[in-house]
Amino acid sequence: MDADGTYPSEQIADVIDVLQRENLDFISCSRFPLVKADAMSSRNVFGNKMLTLIFGLLFWHWLKDSQSGMWVFSASDSAPDALRGTDLGV
């Protein structure tokens, strides 16, 4: 699942518990602090912080990691159609 050590895969069960307990449809997890300190170069950490800041300024919604790829979805009918299908539009 995570070849470079940037995502805490051992915490997936905990994230799913929060998703169910809070009746959420979607969680985007933060990679920070990194599982392995050397998993991301300082240039990438800086770039991520800048992109996250720009995201916050544009959308006035503050995140810790706007570039995270660790997402957890429910199987709920309230999830957007694009997320329920096989094509995520990527």
PDB file of C-alpha atoms in Angstrom:
ATOM      1  CA  MET A   1       0.000   0.000   0.000  1.00  0.00           C
ATOM      2  CA  ASP A   2       2.704   2.494   0.940  1.00  0.00           C
ATOM      3  CA  ALA A   3       6.101   1.851  -0.580  1.00  0.00           C
ATOM      4  CA  ASP A   4       7.754   5.122   0.454  1.00  0.00           C
ATOM      5  CA  GLY A   5       6.638   5.335   4.100  1.00  0.00           C
ATOM      6  CA  THR A   6       4.656   8.579   3.836  1.00  0.00           C
ATOM      7  CA  TYR A   7       1.323   7.117   4.956  1.00  0.00           C
ATOM      8  CA  PRO A   8       0.680   5.508   8.370  1.00  0.00           C
ATOM      9  CA  SER A   9      -0.995   2.350   7.028  1.00  0.00           C
ATOM     10  CA  GLU A  10      -1.154   0.856  10.521  1.00  0.00           C
ATOM     11  CA  GLN A  11      -3.727   3.533  11.399  1.00  0.00           C
ATOM     12  CA  ILE A  12      -6.258   2.609   8.700  1.00  0.00           C
ATOM     13  CA  ALA A  13      -8.469   0.711  11.155  1.00  0.00           C
ATOM     14  CA  ASP A  14      -8.552   3.763  13.456  1.00  0.00           C
ATOM     15  CA  VAL A  15      -9.521   6.043  10.558  1.00  0.00           C
ATOM     16  CA  ILE A  16     -12.318   3.675   9.517  1.00  0.00           C
ATOM     17  CA  ASP A  17     -13.561   3.667  13.125  1.00  0.00           C
ATOM     18  CA  VAL A  18     -13.755   7.496  13.063  1.00  0.00           C
ATOM     19  CA  LEU A  19     -15.516   7.406   9.672  1.00  0.00           C
ATOM     20  CA  GLN A  20     -18.182   5.061  11.051  1.00  0.00           C
ATOM     21  CA  ARG A  21     -18.511   6.623  14.515  1.00  0.00           C
ATOM     22  CA  GLU A  22     -18.885  10.166  13.121  1.00  0.00           C
ATOM     23  CA  ASN A  23     -21.113   8.978  10.249  1.00  0.00           C
ATOM     24  CA  LEU A  24     -18.817  10.555   7.645  1.00  0.00           C
ATOM     25  CA  ASP A  25     -18.632   9.865   3.916  1.00  0.00           C
ATOM     26  CA  PHE A  26     -15.023  10.886   3.357  1.00  0.00           C
ATOM     27  CA  ILE A  27     -11.789  11.477   5.273  1.00  0.00           C
ATOM     28  CA  SER A  28      -8.569  12.848   3.797  1.00  0.00           C
ATOM     29  CA  CYS A  29      -5.687  11.977   6.105  1.00  0.00           C
ATOM     30  CA  SER A  30      -2.571  14.011   6.749  1.00  0.00           C
ATOM     31  CA  ARG A  31       0.856  12.453   6.227  1.00  0.00           C
ATOM     32  CA  PHE A  32       2.460  14.743   8.770  1.00  0.00           C
ATOM     33  CA  PRO A  33       4.403  13.952  10.815  1.00  0.00           C
ATOM     34  CA  LEU A  34       5.837  11.456   8.348  1.00  0.00           C
ATOM     35  CA  VAL A  35       6.171   7.812   9.380  1.00  0.00           C
ATOM     36  CA  LYS A  36       9.772   7.911   8.121  1.00  0.00           C
ATOM     37  CA  ALA A  37      11.429  11.332   8.369  1.00  0.00           C
ATOM     38  CA  ASP A  38      13.428  10.770   5.173  1.00  0.00           C
ATOM     39  CA  ALA A  39      10.401   9.614   3.129  1.00  0.00           C
ATOM     40  CA  MET A  40       9.937  13.094   1.626  1.00  0.00           C
ATOM     41  CA  SER A  41      12.640  15.543   0.600  1.00  0.00           C
ATOM     42  CA  SER A  42      12.721  18.949   2.261  1.00  0.00           C
ATOM     43  CA  ARG A  43      11.882  20.455  -1.140  1.00  0.00           C
ATOM     44  CA  ASN A  44       8.724  18.334  -1.336  1.00  0.00           C
ATOM     45  CA  VAL A  45       7.756  19.175   2.261  1.00  0.00           C
ATOM     46  CA  PHE A  46       8.169  22.884   1.462  1.00  0.00           C
ATOM     47  CA  GLY A  47       6.164  22.536  -1.772  1.00  0.00           C
ATOM     48  CA  ASN A  48       3.407  20.685   0.041  1.00  0.00           C
ATOM     49  CA  LYS A  49       3.207  23.391   2.715  1.00  0.00           C
ATOM     50  CA  MET A  50       3.019  26.112   0.046  1.00  0.00           C
ATOM     51  CA  LEU A  51       0.291  24.286  -1.929  1.00  0.00           C
ATOM     52  CA  THR A  52      -1.651  23.694   1.298  1.00  0.00           C
ATOM     53  CA  LEU A  53      -1.364  27.393   2.189  1.00  0.00           C
ATOM     54  CA  ILE A  54      -2.530  28.442  -1.293  1.00  0.00           C
ATOM     55  CA  PHE A  55      -5.460  26.006  -1.034  1.00  0.00           C
ATOM     56  CA  GLY A  56      -6.428  27.577   2.298  1.00  0.00           C
ATOM     57  CA  LEU A  57      -6.235  31.097   0.928  1.00  0.00           C
ATOM     58  CA  LEU A  58      -8.248  30.244  -2.190  1.00  0.00           C
ATOM     59  CA  PHE A  59     -10.989  28.199  -0.539  1.00  0.00           C
ATOM     60  CA  TRP A  60     -10.827  29.540   3.010  1.00  0.00           C
ATOM     61  CA  HIS A  61     -10.718  25.959   4.268  1.00  0.00           C
ATOM     62  CA  TRP A  62      -7.656  25.048   6.308  1.00  0.00           C
ATOM     63  CA  LEU A  63      -6.022  21.651   5.961  1.00  0.00           C
ATOM     64  CA  LYS A  64      -2.793  20.122   7.208  1.00  0.00           C
ATOM     65  CA  ASP A  65      -2.018  18.247   3.973  1.00  0.00           C
ATOM     66  CA  SER A  66      -3.880  19.284   0.812  1.00  0.00           C
ATOM     67  CA  GLN A  67      -1.829  16.877  -1.317  1.00  0.00           C
ATOM     68  CA  SER A  68      -2.568  13.720   0.666  1.00  0.00           C
ATOM     69  CA  GLY A  69      -3.534  10.641  -1.273  1.00  0.00           C
ATOM     70  CA  MET A  70      -4.644   8.734   1.838  1.00  0.00           C
ATOM     71  CA  TRP A  71      -8.405   8.930   1.463  1.00  0.00           C
ATOM     72  CA  VAL A  72     -11.068   6.842   3.138  1.00  0.00           C
ATOM     73  CA  PHE A  73     -14.595   6.658   1.698  1.00  0.00           C
ATOM     74  CA  SER A  74     -17.783   5.168   3.050  1.00  0.00           C
ATOM     75  CA  ALA A  75     -19.991   3.015   0.867  1.00  0.00           C
ATOM     76  CA  SER A  76     -22.842   5.445   1.531  1.00  0.00           C
ATOM     77  CA  ASP A  77     -25.326   6.535  -1.088  1.00  0.00           C
ATOM     78  CA  SER A  78     -24.553  10.136  -0.144  1.00  0.00           C
ATOM     79  CA  ALA A  79     -21.058   9.870  -1.667  1.00  0.00           C
ATOM     80  CA  PRO A  80     -20.727  11.708  -5.004  1.00  0.00           C
ATOM     81  CA  ASP A  81     -21.497   9.590  -8.082  1.00  0.00           C
ATOM     82  CA  ALA A  82     -17.943   9.910  -9.403  1.00  0.00           C
ATOM     83  CA  LEU A  83     -16.635   8.267  -6.227  1.00  0.00           C
ATOM     84  CA  ARG A  84     -19.086   5.346  -6.376  1.00  0.00           C
ATOM     85  CA  GLY A  85     -18.217   4.475  -9.973  1.00  0.00           C
ATOM     86  CA  THR A  86     -15.134   2.801 -11.319  1.00  0.00           C
ATOM     87  CA  ASP A  87     -13.866   5.970 -12.999  1.00  0.00           C
ATOM     88  CA  LEU A  88     -12.565   8.576 -10.555  1.00  0.00           C
ATOM     89  CA  GLY A  89     -11.948  10.965 -13.425  1.00  0.00           C
ATOM     90  CA  VAL A  90      -8.186  10.774 -13.087  1.00  0.00           C
TER      91      VAL A  90
END
